[in-house]
Structure formats: structure tokens, C-alpha cells
PDB file of C-alpha atoms in Angstrom:
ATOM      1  CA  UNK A1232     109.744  83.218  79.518  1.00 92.00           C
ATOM      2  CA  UNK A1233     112.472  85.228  81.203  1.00 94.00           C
ATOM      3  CA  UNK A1234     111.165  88.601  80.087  1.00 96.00           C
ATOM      4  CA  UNK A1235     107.663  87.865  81.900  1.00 94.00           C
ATOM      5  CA  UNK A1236     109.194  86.368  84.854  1.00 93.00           C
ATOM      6  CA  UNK A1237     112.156  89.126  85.440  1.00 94.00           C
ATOM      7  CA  UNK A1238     109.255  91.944  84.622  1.00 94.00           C
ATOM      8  CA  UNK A1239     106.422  91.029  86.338  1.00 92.00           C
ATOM      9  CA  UNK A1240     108.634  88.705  89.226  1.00 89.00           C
ATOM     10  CA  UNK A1241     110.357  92.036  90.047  1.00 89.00           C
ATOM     11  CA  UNK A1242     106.876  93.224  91.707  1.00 86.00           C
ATOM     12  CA  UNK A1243     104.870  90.069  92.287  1.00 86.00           C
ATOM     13  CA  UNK A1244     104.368  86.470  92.175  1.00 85.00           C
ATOM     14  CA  UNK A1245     105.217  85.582  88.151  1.00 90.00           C
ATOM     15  CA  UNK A1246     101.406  83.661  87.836  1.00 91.00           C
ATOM     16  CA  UNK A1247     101.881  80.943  85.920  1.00 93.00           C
ATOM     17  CA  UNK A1248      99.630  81.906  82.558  1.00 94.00           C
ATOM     18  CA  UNK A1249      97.022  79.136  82.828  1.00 93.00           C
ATOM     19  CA  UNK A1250      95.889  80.685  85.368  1.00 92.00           C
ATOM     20  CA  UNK A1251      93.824  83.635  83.208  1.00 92.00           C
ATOM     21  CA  UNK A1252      92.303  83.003  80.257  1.00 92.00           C
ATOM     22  CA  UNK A1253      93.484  85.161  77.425  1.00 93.00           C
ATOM     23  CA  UNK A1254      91.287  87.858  77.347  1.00 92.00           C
ATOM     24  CA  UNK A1255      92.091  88.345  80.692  1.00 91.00           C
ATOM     25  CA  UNK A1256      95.829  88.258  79.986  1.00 93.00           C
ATOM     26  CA  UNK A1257      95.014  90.245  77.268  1.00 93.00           C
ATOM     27  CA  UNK A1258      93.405  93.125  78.921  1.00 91.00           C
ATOM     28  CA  UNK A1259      95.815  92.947  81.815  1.00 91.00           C
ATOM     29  CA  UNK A1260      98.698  93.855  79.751  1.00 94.00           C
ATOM     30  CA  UNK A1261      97.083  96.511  78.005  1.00 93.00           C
ATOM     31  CA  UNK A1262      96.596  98.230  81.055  1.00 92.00           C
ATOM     32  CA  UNK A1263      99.811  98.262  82.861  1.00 94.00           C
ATOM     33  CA  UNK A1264      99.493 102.065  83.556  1.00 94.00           C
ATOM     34  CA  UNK A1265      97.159 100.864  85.860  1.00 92.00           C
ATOM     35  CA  UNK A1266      98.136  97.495  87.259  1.00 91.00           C
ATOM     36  CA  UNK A1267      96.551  96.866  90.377  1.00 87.00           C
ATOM     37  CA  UNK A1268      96.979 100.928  91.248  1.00 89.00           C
ATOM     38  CA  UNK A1269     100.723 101.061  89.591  1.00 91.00           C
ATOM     39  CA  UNK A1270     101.848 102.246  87.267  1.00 95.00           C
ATOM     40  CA  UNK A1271     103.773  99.394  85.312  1.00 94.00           C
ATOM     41  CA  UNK A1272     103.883 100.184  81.914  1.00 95.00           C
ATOM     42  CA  UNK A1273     106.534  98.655  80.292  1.00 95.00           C
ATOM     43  CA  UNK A1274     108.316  99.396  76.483  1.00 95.00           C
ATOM     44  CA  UNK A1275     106.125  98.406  73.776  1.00 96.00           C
ATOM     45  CA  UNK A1276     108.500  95.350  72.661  1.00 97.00           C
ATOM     46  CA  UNK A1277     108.847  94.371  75.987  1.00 96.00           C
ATOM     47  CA  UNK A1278     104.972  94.397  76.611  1.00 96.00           C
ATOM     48  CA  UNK A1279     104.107  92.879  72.889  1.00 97.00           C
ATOM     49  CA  UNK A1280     106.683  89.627  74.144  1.00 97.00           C
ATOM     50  CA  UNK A1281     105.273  89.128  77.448  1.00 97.00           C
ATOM     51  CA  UNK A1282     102.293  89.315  75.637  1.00 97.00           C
ATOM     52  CA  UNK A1283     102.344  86.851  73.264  1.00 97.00           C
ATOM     53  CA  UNK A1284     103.835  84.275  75.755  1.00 97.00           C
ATOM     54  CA  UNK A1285     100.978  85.088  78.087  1.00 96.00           C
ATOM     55  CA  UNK A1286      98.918  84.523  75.324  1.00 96.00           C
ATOM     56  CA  UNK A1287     100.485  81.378  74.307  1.00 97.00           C
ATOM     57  CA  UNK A1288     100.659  79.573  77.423  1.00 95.00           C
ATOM     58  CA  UNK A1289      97.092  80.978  79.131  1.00 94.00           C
ATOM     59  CA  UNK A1290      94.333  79.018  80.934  1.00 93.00           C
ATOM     60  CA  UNK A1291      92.820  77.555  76.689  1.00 94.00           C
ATOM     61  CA  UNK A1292      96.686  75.929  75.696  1.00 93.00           C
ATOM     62  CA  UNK A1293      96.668  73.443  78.602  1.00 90.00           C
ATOM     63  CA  UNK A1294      94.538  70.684  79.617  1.00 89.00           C
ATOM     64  CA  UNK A1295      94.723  70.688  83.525  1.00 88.00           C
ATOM     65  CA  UNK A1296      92.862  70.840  86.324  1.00 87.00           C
ATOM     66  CA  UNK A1297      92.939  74.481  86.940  1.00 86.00           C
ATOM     67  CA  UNK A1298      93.438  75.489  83.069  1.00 88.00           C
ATOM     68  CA  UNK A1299      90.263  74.406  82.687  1.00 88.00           C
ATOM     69  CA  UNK A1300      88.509  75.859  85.541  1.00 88.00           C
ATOM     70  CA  UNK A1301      90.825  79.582  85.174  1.00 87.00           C
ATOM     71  CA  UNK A1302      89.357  79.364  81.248  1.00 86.00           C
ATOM     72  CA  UNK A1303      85.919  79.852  82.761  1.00 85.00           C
ATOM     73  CA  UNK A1304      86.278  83.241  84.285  1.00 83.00           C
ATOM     74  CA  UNK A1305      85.072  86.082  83.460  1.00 81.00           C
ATOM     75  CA  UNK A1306      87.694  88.492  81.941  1.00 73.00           C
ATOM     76  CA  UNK A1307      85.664  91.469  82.905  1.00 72.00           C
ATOM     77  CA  UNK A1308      86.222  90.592  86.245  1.00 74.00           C
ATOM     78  CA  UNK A1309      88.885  91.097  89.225  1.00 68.00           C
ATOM     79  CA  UNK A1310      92.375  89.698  87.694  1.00 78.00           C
ATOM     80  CA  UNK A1311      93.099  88.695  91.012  1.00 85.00           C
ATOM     81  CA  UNK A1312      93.534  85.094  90.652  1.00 88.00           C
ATOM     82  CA  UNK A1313      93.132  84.564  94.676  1.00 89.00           C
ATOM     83  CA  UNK A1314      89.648  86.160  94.148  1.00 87.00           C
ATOM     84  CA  UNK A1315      87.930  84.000  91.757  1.00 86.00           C
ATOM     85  CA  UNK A1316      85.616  81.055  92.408  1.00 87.00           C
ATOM     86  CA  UNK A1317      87.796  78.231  91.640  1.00 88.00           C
ATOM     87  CA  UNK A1318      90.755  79.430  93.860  1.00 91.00           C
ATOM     88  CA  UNK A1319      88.689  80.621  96.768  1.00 92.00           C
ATOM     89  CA  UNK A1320      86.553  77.541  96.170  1.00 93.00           C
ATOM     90  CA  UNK A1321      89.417  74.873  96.444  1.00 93.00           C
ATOM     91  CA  UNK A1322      91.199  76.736  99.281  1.00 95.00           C
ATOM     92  CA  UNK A1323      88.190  77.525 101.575  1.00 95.00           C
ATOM     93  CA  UNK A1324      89.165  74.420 104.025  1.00 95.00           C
ATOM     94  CA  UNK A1325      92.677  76.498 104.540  1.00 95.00           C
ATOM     95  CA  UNK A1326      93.273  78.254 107.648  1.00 94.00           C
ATOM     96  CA  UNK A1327      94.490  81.934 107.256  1.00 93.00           C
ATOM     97  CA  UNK A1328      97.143  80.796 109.318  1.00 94.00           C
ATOM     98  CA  UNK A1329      98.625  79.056 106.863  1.00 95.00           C
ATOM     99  CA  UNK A1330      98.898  81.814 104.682  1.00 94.00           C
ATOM    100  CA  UNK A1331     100.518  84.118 107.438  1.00 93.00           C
ATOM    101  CA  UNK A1332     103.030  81.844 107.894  1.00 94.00           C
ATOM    102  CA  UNK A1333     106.206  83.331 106.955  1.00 93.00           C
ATOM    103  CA  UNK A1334     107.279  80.647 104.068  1.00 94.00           C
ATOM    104  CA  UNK A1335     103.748  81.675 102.750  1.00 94.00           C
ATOM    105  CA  UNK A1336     103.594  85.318 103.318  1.00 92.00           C
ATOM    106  CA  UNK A1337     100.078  86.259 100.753  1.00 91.00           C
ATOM    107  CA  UNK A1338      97.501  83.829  99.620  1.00 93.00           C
ATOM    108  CA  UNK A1339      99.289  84.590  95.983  1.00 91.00           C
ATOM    109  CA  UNK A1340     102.454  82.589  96.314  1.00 93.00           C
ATOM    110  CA  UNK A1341     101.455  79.708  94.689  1.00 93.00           C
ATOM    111  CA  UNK A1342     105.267  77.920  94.695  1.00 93.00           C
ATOM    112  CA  UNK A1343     105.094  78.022  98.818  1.00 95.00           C
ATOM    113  CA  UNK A1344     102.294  75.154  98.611  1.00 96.00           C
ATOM    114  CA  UNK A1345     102.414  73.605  95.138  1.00 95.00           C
ATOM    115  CA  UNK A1346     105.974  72.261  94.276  1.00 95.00           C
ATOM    116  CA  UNK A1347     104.592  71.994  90.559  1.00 94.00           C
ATOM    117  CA  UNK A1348     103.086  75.989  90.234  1.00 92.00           C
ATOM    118  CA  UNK A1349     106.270  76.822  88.089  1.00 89.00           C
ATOM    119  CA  UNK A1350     105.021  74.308  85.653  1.00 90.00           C
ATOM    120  CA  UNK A1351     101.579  74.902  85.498  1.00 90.00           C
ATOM    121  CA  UNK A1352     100.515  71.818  86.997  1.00 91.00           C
ATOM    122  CA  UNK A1353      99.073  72.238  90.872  1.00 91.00           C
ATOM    123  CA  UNK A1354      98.735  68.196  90.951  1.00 92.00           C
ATOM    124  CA  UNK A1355      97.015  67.736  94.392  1.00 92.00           C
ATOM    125  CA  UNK A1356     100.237  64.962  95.201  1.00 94.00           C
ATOM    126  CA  UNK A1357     102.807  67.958  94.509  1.00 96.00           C
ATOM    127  CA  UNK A1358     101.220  70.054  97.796  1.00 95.00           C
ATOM    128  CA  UNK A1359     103.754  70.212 100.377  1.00 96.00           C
ATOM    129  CA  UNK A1360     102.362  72.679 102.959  1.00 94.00           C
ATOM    130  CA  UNK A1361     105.149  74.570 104.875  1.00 93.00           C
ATOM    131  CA  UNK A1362     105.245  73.972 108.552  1.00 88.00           C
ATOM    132  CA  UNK A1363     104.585  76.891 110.690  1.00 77.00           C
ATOM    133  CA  UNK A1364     108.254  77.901 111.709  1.00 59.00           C
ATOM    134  CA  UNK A1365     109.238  77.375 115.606  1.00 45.00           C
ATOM    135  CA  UNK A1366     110.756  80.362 117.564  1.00 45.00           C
TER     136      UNK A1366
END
């Protein structure tokens, strides 16, 4: 949607929505006065469509890999995707050198890694791990 990703882009990594179920997409966007300590509130159209396509397209309306595990959380929790169980669990074997890198930059940028994040997918074939850049 290019109201969610021009809005919520601006600031941050635009998360794919499978990656929170929808109460958690739910509760996030009714609290964008407080968004991670900012205050992002947003006009009530604008926040009602990024809504419903978050709520459309979350972690229940697909049938992948992480969909199903992001489903599971729960949306009482941290929002912070690089928090929960399933992404800490599956990138635990990652040195935090990798994220440093500068084609990386936070543990949060999903597209550096996974060539498929825009579409949801994060096939374990479509990881293409940036090399650490030489002086």
C-alpha cells in the first residue's frame, strides 16, 4: 500500500504486515501518539487505510513460514518484531557483525538480507547476505 509504506517508510523499515498478527497491528496503530516513544499520530483517514491494509495483509492472511510463526505472538507484547522468539530464534547463529555492516545498518532491515521481505516471503534461497564493505 503506498500510504503505509510512504507513512510509516518515512521513519522506519515499512514491516511487511505478516509479520504481526492483527491484534498486534491493531493496537499498534491505535497508539501512534506513542509509537515506540513518538509521537506519530497520523489523520484519522490516513490511519483507518493503513489500517485496514495492515489488517488485511497481517501474519493470519498468508500461509508462510514466518506468517505462521509471527501469528503466534503475543499482541500484548513488545511490537518489536526483532524481539520476538521466532526472529531472535532463527537469527541467533548471526554475528552482530553482520548487522553493523553498513548495507545492514539495524537488525530491522529485513530487505538488506532477504531479497523477497517486500513480498512477504523470507524463502531461506532468497538470503543474499551483504558482504562486509572493504576500505
Amino acid at each position: 500500500d503506498p500510504t503505509y509504506a510512504e507513512e510509516c517508510g518515512d521513519c522506519h523499515n515499512a514491516y511487511h504486515p505478516t509479520l504481526l498478527p492483527r491484534a498486534s497491528w491493531s493496537a499498534l496503530t491505535a497508539g501512534l501518539d506513542d509509537h515506540f516513544g513518538e509521537n506519530a499520530s497520523l489523520g484519522p483517514e490516513t490511519t483507518q487505510r493503513i489500517a485496514s491494509y495492515l489488517m488485511a495483509n497481517a501474519a493470519e492472511a498468508f500461509d508462510t513460514k514466518p506468517a505462521n510463526f509471527f501469528r503466534q505472538i503475543d499482541p500484548l507484547k513488545s511490537f518489536t518484531i526483532t524481539a520476538t522468539p521466532f526472529w531472535t530464534q532463527t537469527h541467533r547463529n548471526i554475528p552482530t557483525a553482520v548487522f553493523d555492516r553498513t548495507a545492514v545498518g539495524v537488525r530491522g532491515n529485513c530487505e538488506a538480507c532477504h531479497t523477497d521481505a517486500a513480498q512477504g516471503r523470507f524463502y531461506p534461497g532468497a538470503i543474499d547476505i551483504p558482504s562486509e564493505a572493504t576500505p
